[in-house]
Coordinates of C-alpha atoms and ligand atoms in Angstrom, one line a residue:
M1 CA 95.0 170.9 147.9
P2 CA 93.6 167.5 149.1
I3 CA 95.8 164.5 148.3
S4 CA 94.1 161.9 146.3
E5 CA 94.8 158.1 146.5
S6 CA 96.3 158.2 143.0
M7 CA 98.7 161.0 144.0
V8 CA 99.9 158.9 147.0
Q9 CA 100.4 156.0 144.7
D10 CA 102.5 158.2 142.4
I11 CA 104.7 159.4 145.2
V12 CA 105.2 155.8 146.5
Q13 CA 106.2 154.6 143.1
E14 CA 108.6 157.5 142.6
V15 CA 110.3 156.6 145.9
M16 CA 110.4 152.9 145.0
A17 CA 111.9 153.7 141.7
K18 CA 114.7 155.8 143.2
M19 CA 115.4 153.0 145.7
Q20 CA 116.2 150.6 143.0
I21 CA 119.8 149.7 142.3
A22 CA 120.8 152.2 139.8
D23 CA 124.1 151.7 138.1
A24 CA 125.0 148.5 136.3
P25 CA 128.6 147.3 136.2
S26 CA 129.5 149.4 133.2
G27 CA 128.4 152.6 134.9
K28 CA 125.6 152.9 132.4
H29 CA 122.0 152.4 133.3
G30 CA 120.5 149.2 132.1
V31 CA 123.7 147.4 131.1
F32 CA 124.6 144.0 132.6
K33 CA 127.3 141.4 132.3
E34 CA 124.8 138.5 132.2
M35 CA 121.6 138.2 130.2
N36 CA 119.8 136.5 133.1
D37 CA 120.6 139.5 135.4
A38 CA 119.4 141.9 132.7
I39 CA 116.1 140.1 132.4
E40 CA 115.7 140.0 136.2
A41 CA 116.2 143.8 136.4
A42 CA 113.7 144.4 133.6
K43 CA 111.2 142.1 135.3
K44 CA 111.4 144.2 138.5
A45 CA 111.1 147.4 136.5
Q46 CA 108.0 146.0 134.7
K47 CA 106.2 145.4 138.0
I48 CA 106.6 149.1 138.7
V49 CA 105.6 150.2 135.2
R50 CA 102.5 147.8 135.4
A51 CA 101.2 149.7 138.4
M52 CA 101.8 153.1 136.9
S53 CA 99.0 155.3 135.6
M54 CA 98.9 155.9 131.8
D55 CA 99.7 159.5 132.6
Q56 CA 102.9 158.5 134.3
R57 CA 104.0 156.3 131.4
E58 CA 103.3 159.3 129.1
K59 CA 105.5 161.5 131.3
I60 CA 108.4 159.1 130.8
I61 CA 107.8 159.0 127.0
T62 CA 107.7 162.8 126.9
C63 CA 111.1 162.9 128.6
I64 CA 112.5 160.2 126.2
R65 CA 111.3 162.4 123.3
R66 CA 113.2 165.4 124.7
K67 CA 116.4 163.5 125.4
T68 CA 116.3 161.9 122.0
K69 CA 116.2 165.4 120.4
E70 CA 119.0 166.7 122.7
N71 CA 121.2 163.7 121.9
A72 CA 120.3 163.3 118.2
E73 CA 123.6 164.6 116.9
I74 CA 125.7 162.6 119.4
L75 CA 123.7 159.4 118.5
A76 CA 124.0 160.1 114.8
R77 CA 127.8 160.6 115.0
M78 CA 128.2 157.5 117.2
G79 CA 126.2 155.4 114.8
V80 CA 128.3 156.4 111.8
D81 CA 131.6 156.2 113.7
E82 CA 130.9 152.8 115.2
T83 CA 129.4 151.1 112.2
G84 CA 131.0 153.1 109.3
M85 CA 127.6 153.2 107.7
G86 CA 125.1 155.9 106.8
N87 CA 125.6 159.7 107.2
V88 CA 125.3 162.0 110.1
G89 CA 122.9 164.5 108.7
D90 CA 120.2 161.9 107.8
K91 CA 120.7 160.0 111.0
I92 CA 120.0 163.3 112.9
L93 CA 116.7 163.6 111.0
K94 CA 115.9 160.0 111.8
H95 CA 116.3 160.6 115.5
H96 CA 114.1 163.7 115.3
L97 CA 111.5 161.6 113.5
V98 CA 111.5 159.0 116.2
A99 CA 111.2 161.7 118.9
D100 CA 108.3 163.5 117.1
K101 CA 106.3 160.8 115.5
T102 CA 106.6 157.5 117.5
P103 CA 103.1 156.9 119.0
G104 CA 102.9 156.9 122.8
T105 CA 100.0 155.9 125.2
E106 CA 97.4 157.5 122.8
D107 CA 97.8 154.3 120.8
I108 CA 96.5 152.2 123.6
T109 CA 92.7 152.3 123.1
T110 CA 89.6 150.5 124.3
T111 CA 86.9 149.0 122.2
A112 CA 83.4 148.9 123.8
W113 CA 80.0 147.3 123.1
S114 CA 77.1 148.2 125.2
G115 CA 73.5 147.0 124.8
D116 CA 70.6 145.0 126.3
R117 CA 73.0 142.4 127.7
G118 CA 75.4 144.7 129.4
L119 CA 78.9 146.1 128.6
T120 CA 81.9 144.4 127.0
L121 CA 85.3 146.0 126.6
I122 CA 88.5 145.0 124.8
E123 CA 91.4 146.4 126.6
M124 CA 95.1 146.3 125.7
G125 CA 97.3 144.9 128.4
P126 CA 101.1 144.4 128.6
F127 CA 103.0 141.2 127.7
G128 CA 105.5 141.9 130.5
V129 CA 109.2 141.8 129.6
I130 CA 109.7 141.8 125.8
G131 CA 112.8 140.5 124.1
A132 CA 114.1 142.7 121.2
I133 CA 116.8 142.1 118.6
T134 CA 118.0 145.2 116.7
P135 CA 120.0 145.8 113.6
C136 CA 123.2 147.7 113.0
T137 CA 121.6 149.8 110.2
N138 CA 119.4 151.9 112.5
P139 CA 120.7 150.9 115.9
S140 CA 119.7 153.7 118.3
E141 CA 116.6 154.7 116.2
T142 CA 115.2 151.2 116.6
I143 CA 116.0 150.9 120.3
L144 CA 114.4 154.3 121.2
C145 CA 111.4 153.7 119.0
N146 CA 110.8 150.1 120.3
T147 CA 111.1 151.2 123.9
M148 CA 108.6 154.1 123.6
G149 CA 106.0 151.8 122.1
M150 CA 106.7 148.9 124.5
L151 CA 106.6 151.2 127.5
A152 CA 103.4 152.8 126.4
G153 CA 101.9 149.3 126.4
G154 CA 103.1 148.7 130.0
N155 CA 106.1 146.5 129.1
T156 CA 109.8 146.8 129.8
V157 CA 112.3 145.5 127.2
V158 CA 115.5 143.4 127.1
F159 CA 117.7 144.2 124.0
N160 CA 120.2 141.9 122.3
P161 CA 121.5 144.6 119.9
H162 CA 123.8 144.0 116.9
P163 CA 127.3 143.6 118.2
A164 CA 128.6 145.9 115.6
A165 CA 126.6 148.8 117.1
I166 CA 126.8 148.0 120.8
K167 CA 128.3 151.3 121.9
T168 CA 125.6 153.3 120.2
S169 CA 123.0 150.9 121.5
I170 CA 124.2 151.2 125.1
Y171 CA 124.2 155.0 124.8
A172 CA 120.5 154.8 123.8
I173 CA 119.6 152.4 126.5
N174 CA 121.3 154.5 129.2
L175 CA 119.4 157.6 127.9
L176 CA 116.1 155.7 128.1
N177 CA 116.7 154.8 131.7
E178 CA 117.9 158.3 132.6
A179 CA 114.7 159.7 131.1
S180 CA 112.6 157.3 133.1
L181 CA 114.4 158.2 136.4
E182 CA 114.1 161.9 135.6
A183 CA 110.3 161.5 135.1
G184 CA 109.9 159.5 138.3
G185 CA 109.9 156.1 136.7
P186 CA 112.1 153.1 137.5
D187 CA 115.6 152.3 136.3
N188 CA 115.9 149.4 133.8
I189 CA 112.9 150.0 131.6
A190 CA 115.3 149.0 128.8
V191 CA 118.3 146.7 129.5
T192 CA 121.0 144.9 127.6
V193 CA 124.3 143.0 128.1
E194 CA 127.8 144.5 127.7
K195 CA 128.6 141.9 125.0
P196 CA 125.6 140.7 123.0
T197 CA 126.2 137.4 121.2
L198 CA 124.2 134.6 119.6
E199 CA 124.5 132.9 123.0
T200 CA 123.0 135.8 124.9
S201 CA 120.3 136.0 122.3
G202 CA 119.6 132.3 122.8
I203 CA 119.3 132.8 126.5
M204 CA 116.8 135.6 126.0
M205 CA 114.7 133.7 123.4
K206 CA 114.4 130.6 125.7
H207 CA 113.9 132.5 129.0
K208 CA 110.6 131.6 130.8
D209 CA 109.9 135.3 131.6
I210 CA 110.1 136.5 128.0
P211 CA 106.7 135.9 126.3
L212 CA 107.2 138.0 123.2
I213 CA 110.2 138.6 121.0
A214 CA 110.4 141.5 118.4
A215 CA 113.1 140.9 115.9
T216 CA 114.3 143.6 113.5
G217 CA 116.9 142.4 111.0
G218 CA 117.6 140.1 108.1
P219 CA 116.1 136.8 107.2
G220 CA 118.3 134.8 109.6
V221 CA 117.2 136.5 112.8
V222 CA 113.5 136.4 111.9
T223 CA 113.7 132.7 111.2
A224 CA 115.5 132.1 114.5
V225 CA 112.8 134.0 116.4
L226 CA 110.0 132.3 114.6
S227 CA 111.5 128.9 115.5
S228 CA 111.9 129.9 119.2
G229 CA 108.5 128.5 120.3
K230 CA 107.6 132.0 121.5
R231 CA 105.3 134.5 120.0
G232 CA 107.5 136.5 117.5
I233 CA 107.1 139.8 115.7
G234 CA 109.3 139.4 112.6
A235 CA 110.5 142.6 110.9
G236 CA 112.6 141.2 108.2
A237 CA 114.5 142.1 105.0
G238 CA 113.1 143.9 102.0
N239 CA 114.2 144.8 98.4
P240 CA 111.8 147.5 97.5
P241 CA 111.3 148.2 93.7
A242 CA 110.2 151.6 92.5
L243 CA 107.9 151.2 89.5
V244 CA 107.5 154.1 87.0
D245 CA 104.8 154.0 84.4
E246 CA 104.2 156.2 81.3
T247 CA 101.6 158.4 83.2
A248 CA 104.1 159.5 85.9
D249 CA 105.6 162.9 86.2
V250 CA 108.9 161.4 85.2
R251 CA 111.0 164.4 86.2
K252 CA 109.6 164.3 89.8
A253 CA 109.8 160.5 89.9
A254 CA 113.5 160.7 89.2
Q255 CA 114.0 163.2 92.0
D256 CA 111.8 161.4 94.5
I257 CA 113.5 158.0 93.8
V258 CA 117.0 159.4 94.2
N259 CA 116.1 161.3 97.4
G260 CA 114.6 158.1 98.9
C261 CA 117.4 155.8 97.7
T262 CA 120.2 158.0 99.0
F263 CA 118.7 158.8 102.4
D264 CA 121.2 157.6 105.1
N265 CA 123.1 156.0 102.2
N266 CA 120.3 153.6 101.4
L267 CA 120.3 151.9 104.9
P268 CA 116.6 152.0 105.6
C269 CA 114.9 148.7 104.7
I270 CA 112.1 150.6 103.0
A271 CA 114.4 152.6 100.7
E272 CA 114.3 152.2 96.9
K273 CA 116.7 149.3 95.9
G274 CA 115.9 149.2 92.2
I275 CA 113.7 150.8 89.4
V276 CA 111.4 149.1 87.0
A277 CA 110.2 151.4 84.3
V278 CA 108.0 151.0 81.2
S279 CA 110.1 151.2 78.0
S280 CA 108.6 154.3 76.6
I281 CA 109.9 156.5 79.5
V282 CA 113.2 154.7 80.4
D283 CA 115.4 157.1 78.4
E284 CA 113.6 160.2 79.8
L285 CA 113.9 158.8 83.4
M286 CA 117.6 158.1 82.9
H287 CA 118.1 161.6 81.5
Y288 CA 116.6 163.2 84.6
L289 CA 118.5 160.8 87.0
V290 CA 121.9 161.8 85.4
T291 CA 121.4 165.5 84.5
E292 CA 119.3 166.7 87.4
N293 CA 119.8 164.3 90.3
D294 CA 123.6 163.8 90.6
C295 CA 123.6 160.2 89.5
Y296 CA 126.7 158.6 88.0
L297 CA 125.9 156.4 84.9
A298 CA 128.1 153.3 85.3
S299 CA 129.4 151.5 82.2
K300 CA 129.2 147.8 81.7
E301 CA 132.8 147.5 82.8
E302 CA 132.2 149.6 85.9
Q303 CA 129.1 147.5 86.8
D304 CA 131.3 144.4 86.6
K305 CA 133.9 145.9 88.8
L306 CA 131.3 147.1 91.3
T307 CA 129.8 143.6 91.4
E308 CA 133.2 142.1 92.2
V309 CA 133.8 144.5 95.1
V310 CA 130.3 144.8 96.5
L311 CA 129.4 141.1 96.2
A312 CA 132.9 139.7 96.7
G313 CA 132.7 135.9 96.3
G314 CA 129.0 136.2 95.8
K315 CA 128.5 137.5 99.4
L316 CA 127.4 141.0 100.4
N317 CA 130.6 142.9 101.3
R318 CA 129.8 144.5 104.7
K319 CA 132.5 147.1 104.1
C320 CA 130.4 148.5 101.2
V321 CA 127.0 148.5 103.0
G322 CA 125.8 152.0 103.9
R323 CA 128.7 153.8 102.1
D324 CA 128.1 156.8 99.9
A325 CA 128.2 156.6 96.1
R326 CA 131.6 158.4 95.8
T327 CA 133.2 156.0 98.3
L328 CA 131.8 153.0 96.4
L329 CA 133.1 154.4 93.1
S330 CA 136.5 155.1 94.6
M331 CA 136.7 151.4 95.5
I332 CA 136.7 150.6 91.7
G333 CA 139.2 153.3 90.9
V334 CA 136.6 156.0 89.7
N335 CA 137.2 159.5 91.1
A336 CA 133.7 160.8 90.8
P337 CA 132.8 164.6 91.0
A338 CA 131.9 165.9 94.5
N339 CA 128.2 166.2 93.7
I340 CA 127.6 162.5 92.9
R341 CA 124.9 160.9 95.2
C342 CA 123.9 157.7 93.4
I343 CA 125.1 155.1 90.9
V344 CA 122.7 154.2 88.1
F345 CA 122.7 151.8 85.1
E346 CA 120.3 149.9 83.0
G347 CA 120.2 146.1 83.3
P348 CA 118.0 143.0 83.6
K349 CA 116.2 142.2 86.8
E350 CA 118.6 139.2 87.4
H351 CA 121.6 141.6 87.5
P352 CA 123.3 140.9 90.9
L353 CA 123.4 144.6 91.7
I354 CA 119.6 144.8 91.2
T355 CA 118.3 141.5 92.6
T356 CA 120.3 141.7 95.9
E357 CA 119.3 143.9 98.8
L358 CA 122.6 145.9 98.8
M359 CA 121.8 148.8 101.2
M360 CA 124.0 151.1 99.1
P361 CA 123.0 154.0 96.7
I362 CA 123.2 151.9 93.6
L363 CA 120.0 151.9 91.4
G364 CA 119.7 149.5 88.5
V365 CA 116.9 150.4 86.0
V366 CA 115.0 147.4 84.6
R367 CA 113.2 148.1 81.3
A368 CA 109.6 146.6 81.0
K369 CA 107.7 146.3 77.7
D370 CA 104.4 147.5 79.3
F371 CA 102.8 148.1 82.6
D372 CA 101.8 144.4 83.2
D373 CA 105.4 143.4 82.5
A374 CA 106.6 146.0 84.9
V375 CA 104.4 144.7 87.7
E376 CA 105.6 141.1 87.0
Q377 CA 109.2 142.1 87.2
A378 CA 108.8 144.3 90.3
V379 CA 106.9 141.5 92.1
W380 CA 109.8 139.2 91.2
L381 CA 112.4 141.7 92.5
E382 CA 110.6 142.0 95.8
H383 CA 111.3 138.3 96.4
G384 CA 108.0 137.7 98.3
N385 CA 109.3 139.6 101.3
R386 CA 106.0 141.5 101.3
H387 CA 107.9 144.4 102.8
S388 CA 107.9 147.7 100.8
A389 CA 107.3 148.9 97.2
H390 CA 106.9 152.2 95.5
I391 CA 105.2 153.5 92.4
H392 CA 105.2 156.7 90.3
S393 CA 102.0 156.9 88.3
K394 CA 98.9 159.1 87.8
N395 CA 96.7 156.1 86.8
I396 CA 94.7 154.8 89.8
D397 CA 93.9 151.6 88.0
N398 CA 97.6 150.9 87.6
I399 CA 98.3 151.8 91.2
T400 CA 95.6 149.5 92.4
K401 CA 96.7 146.6 90.2
Y402 CA 100.3 147.0 91.5
A403 CA 99.2 147.3 95.1
K404 CA 97.3 144.0 94.9
A405 CA 100.0 142.2 93.0
I406 CA 102.9 143.1 95.2
D407 CA 101.0 142.9 98.5
T408 CA 103.6 144.7 100.7
A409 CA 103.3 146.2 104.2
I410 CA 104.2 149.6 102.6
L411 CA 103.4 151.0 99.2
V412 CA 104.4 154.7 98.6
K413 CA 102.8 156.5 95.7
N414 CA 104.5 159.5 94.0
A415 CA 106.9 160.3 96.8
P416 CA 110.3 159.2 98.2
S417 CA 110.2 156.0 100.2
Y418 CA 110.7 157.8 103.6
A419 CA 107.2 159.3 103.3
A420 CA 106.1 155.8 104.6
L421 CA 107.7 156.7 108.0
G422 CA 105.8 159.9 108.3
F423 CA 108.7 162.0 106.8
G424 CA 107.0 164.1 104.1
G425 CA 103.9 161.9 104.4
E426 CA 101.0 161.4 106.9
G427 CA 101.2 158.8 109.6
Y428 CA 103.3 157.7 112.5
C429 CA 107.0 156.6 112.6
T430 CA 108.4 153.2 113.3
F431 CA 111.7 151.4 112.6
T432 CA 110.3 147.9 113.1
I433 CA 108.1 147.0 110.1
A434 CA 106.7 143.5 110.7
S435 CA 106.6 142.5 107.1
R436 CA 107.0 138.8 107.7
T437 CA 104.5 138.3 110.5
G438 CA 102.0 140.8 109.2
E439 CA 101.6 143.4 112.0
G440 CA 103.0 145.9 109.5
L441 CA 104.3 149.2 111.0
T442 CA 104.5 148.4 114.7
S443 CA 103.4 150.9 117.4
A444 CA 102.5 150.7 121.1
S445 CA 99.3 148.7 120.5
T446 CA 101.3 146.0 118.6
F447 CA 103.1 145.2 121.9
T448 CA 99.9 144.5 123.9
K449 CA 97.5 141.6 124.5
R450 CA 93.8 142.0 123.8
R451 CA 91.6 141.2 126.8
R452 CA 87.9 141.0 126.8
C453 CA 86.2 142.3 129.9
V454 CA 82.5 141.4 130.2
M455 CA 79.8 142.8 132.5
A456 CA 76.5 140.9 131.7
D457 CA 73.2 142.6 132.1
S458 CA 74.5 145.7 133.9
L459 CA 76.3 149.0 133.3
C460 CA 74.4 149.7 130.1
I461 CA 72.7 153.0 130.9
R462 CA 71.1 153.9 127.6
Ligands
NAD1 P1 121.3 141.3 110.6 O1 120.3 140.3 110.2 O2 122.7 141.0 110.3 O3 121.2 141.5 112.2 C1 120.0 141.9 112.8 C2 120.1 141.5 114.3 O4 119.9 140.1 114.3 C3 121.4 141.7 115.0 O5 121.1 142.1 116.3 C4 122.1 140.4 114.9 O6 123.0 140.2 115.9 C5 120.9 139.4 115.0 N1 121.0 138.1 114.4 C6 121.4 137.8 113.2 N2 121.3 136.4 113.0 C7 120.8 135.9 114.2 C8 120.4 134.6 114.6 N3 120.6 133.6 113.8 N4 119.9 134.5 115.8 C9 119.8 135.5 116.7 N5 120.1 136.8 116.3 C10 120.6 137.0 115.1 O7 120.8 142.6 110.0 P2 121.5 144.1 109.9 O8 122.6 144.1 108.9 O9 121.8 144.5 111.3 O10 120.3 144.9 109.4 C11 119.9 144.9 108.0 C12 118.8 143.9 107.7 O11 117.7 144.1 108.5 C13 118.3 144.1 106.2 O12 118.0 142.9 105.7 C14 117.1 145.0 106.4 O13 116.2 144.9 105.4 C15 116.6 144.5 107.7 N6 115.8 145.5 108.4 C16 114.5 145.3 108.5 C17 113.7 146.2 109.2 C18 112.2 146.1 109.3 O14 111.6 146.9 110.0 N7 111.6 145.1 108.6 C19 114.3 147.3 109.8 C20 115.7 147.5 109.7 C21 116.4 146.5 109.0

């Protein structure tokens, strides 16, 4: 078989990649003591990635998908053990979702115009080394998903992960680099520091070789990134309300809402955080929540006790975030039956357990006098995050009205919230939903620059 120029290039790149310094001080690929050294290594790796064919990038991504599946259970257990949040079964599913449904190089497309005056293309090129900040709620899921998209776009990535999930994050980063080396790519496609802090994050945000920062987390980090003077992709907090109107299949709505709300103990930012229901179906909904969906109906006294524990001193108690319903109930002295998955009660929208983004399986039901009132209350509860909202309704006029009023990056109709991530719904998966800066559900193309390439008066062969 004759050897083509591109085959020679492939071989040269593979050799170059293998010659790179492999192991970082911790013995894990991609892990450095100093942020500046991590960035330098990612920069060298990006030069190699930049020169690769799309086919080679896709080979690495295929290998990442395989390793993510092989390590799904280990990563899920590590995440739960290290952070104390979420549950292993759902975290395994989340890793499979990342492996199966995160877009790769097929997301990098070209737009073309051809006509009398020639041929013009818009092509998507890499930024270079991207800085990424990741949450403790979906640590490895976000790192794996971000890297697949960023690499497909021709970038490498420097992570400053949440310190509370550093072991899990390092495991994922090592796995990414092993996948790259195995597929003939370079080491250090994804890097981090042994001990991420606000200081290392500051170094990353100010570094001259980081042109783009993708921040996934609460309001503090998104504001910090948007104040950095760099281009920022801000995937911030949500507080998604689920609206149920009188036309809904109320029985199915109760089931869908509890399934979405309890997924990974309510850690996903898209998960149902409260219900707003029109008055005529509130009692029926509550009936199905309690009798068919393993919900515990909390009394006024139990709600007060929960508020004291969960929002101790008015601040979100981190020891309660991502815990299951029975553990939360045990914290207020209630020994709930083994089947209990979720805590429910009826209350006003201002109730602290409804208005705060708790990330726990607690669902307050707010009663609305009619549909317009329900929309108004749901919009209020979403706090202008423009992140996610859900509706259970058979009335398309109502759905349209709600969609316009709430104006969120995600709106799921008649399904659990996780349908938005392609789990029981159409579409691709991401764990970085850029609600605040408007990119929406990020994918490989989000991490590229648009370039116009013009040939005047030639190459149009029509
Ligand atoms: P968090 O805000 O505590 O931390 C997120 C990351 O930001 C961590 O790496 C943390 O170290 C860093 N950080 C925090 N403040 C910072 C600052 N001032 N400067 C630099 N870095 C800073 O969030 P968390 O508890 O890990 O995750 C839960 C939050 O993230 C929730 O509010 C949830 O809605 C949100 N979230 C959003 C998305 C999305 O796609 N929009 C996805 C997951 C989580």
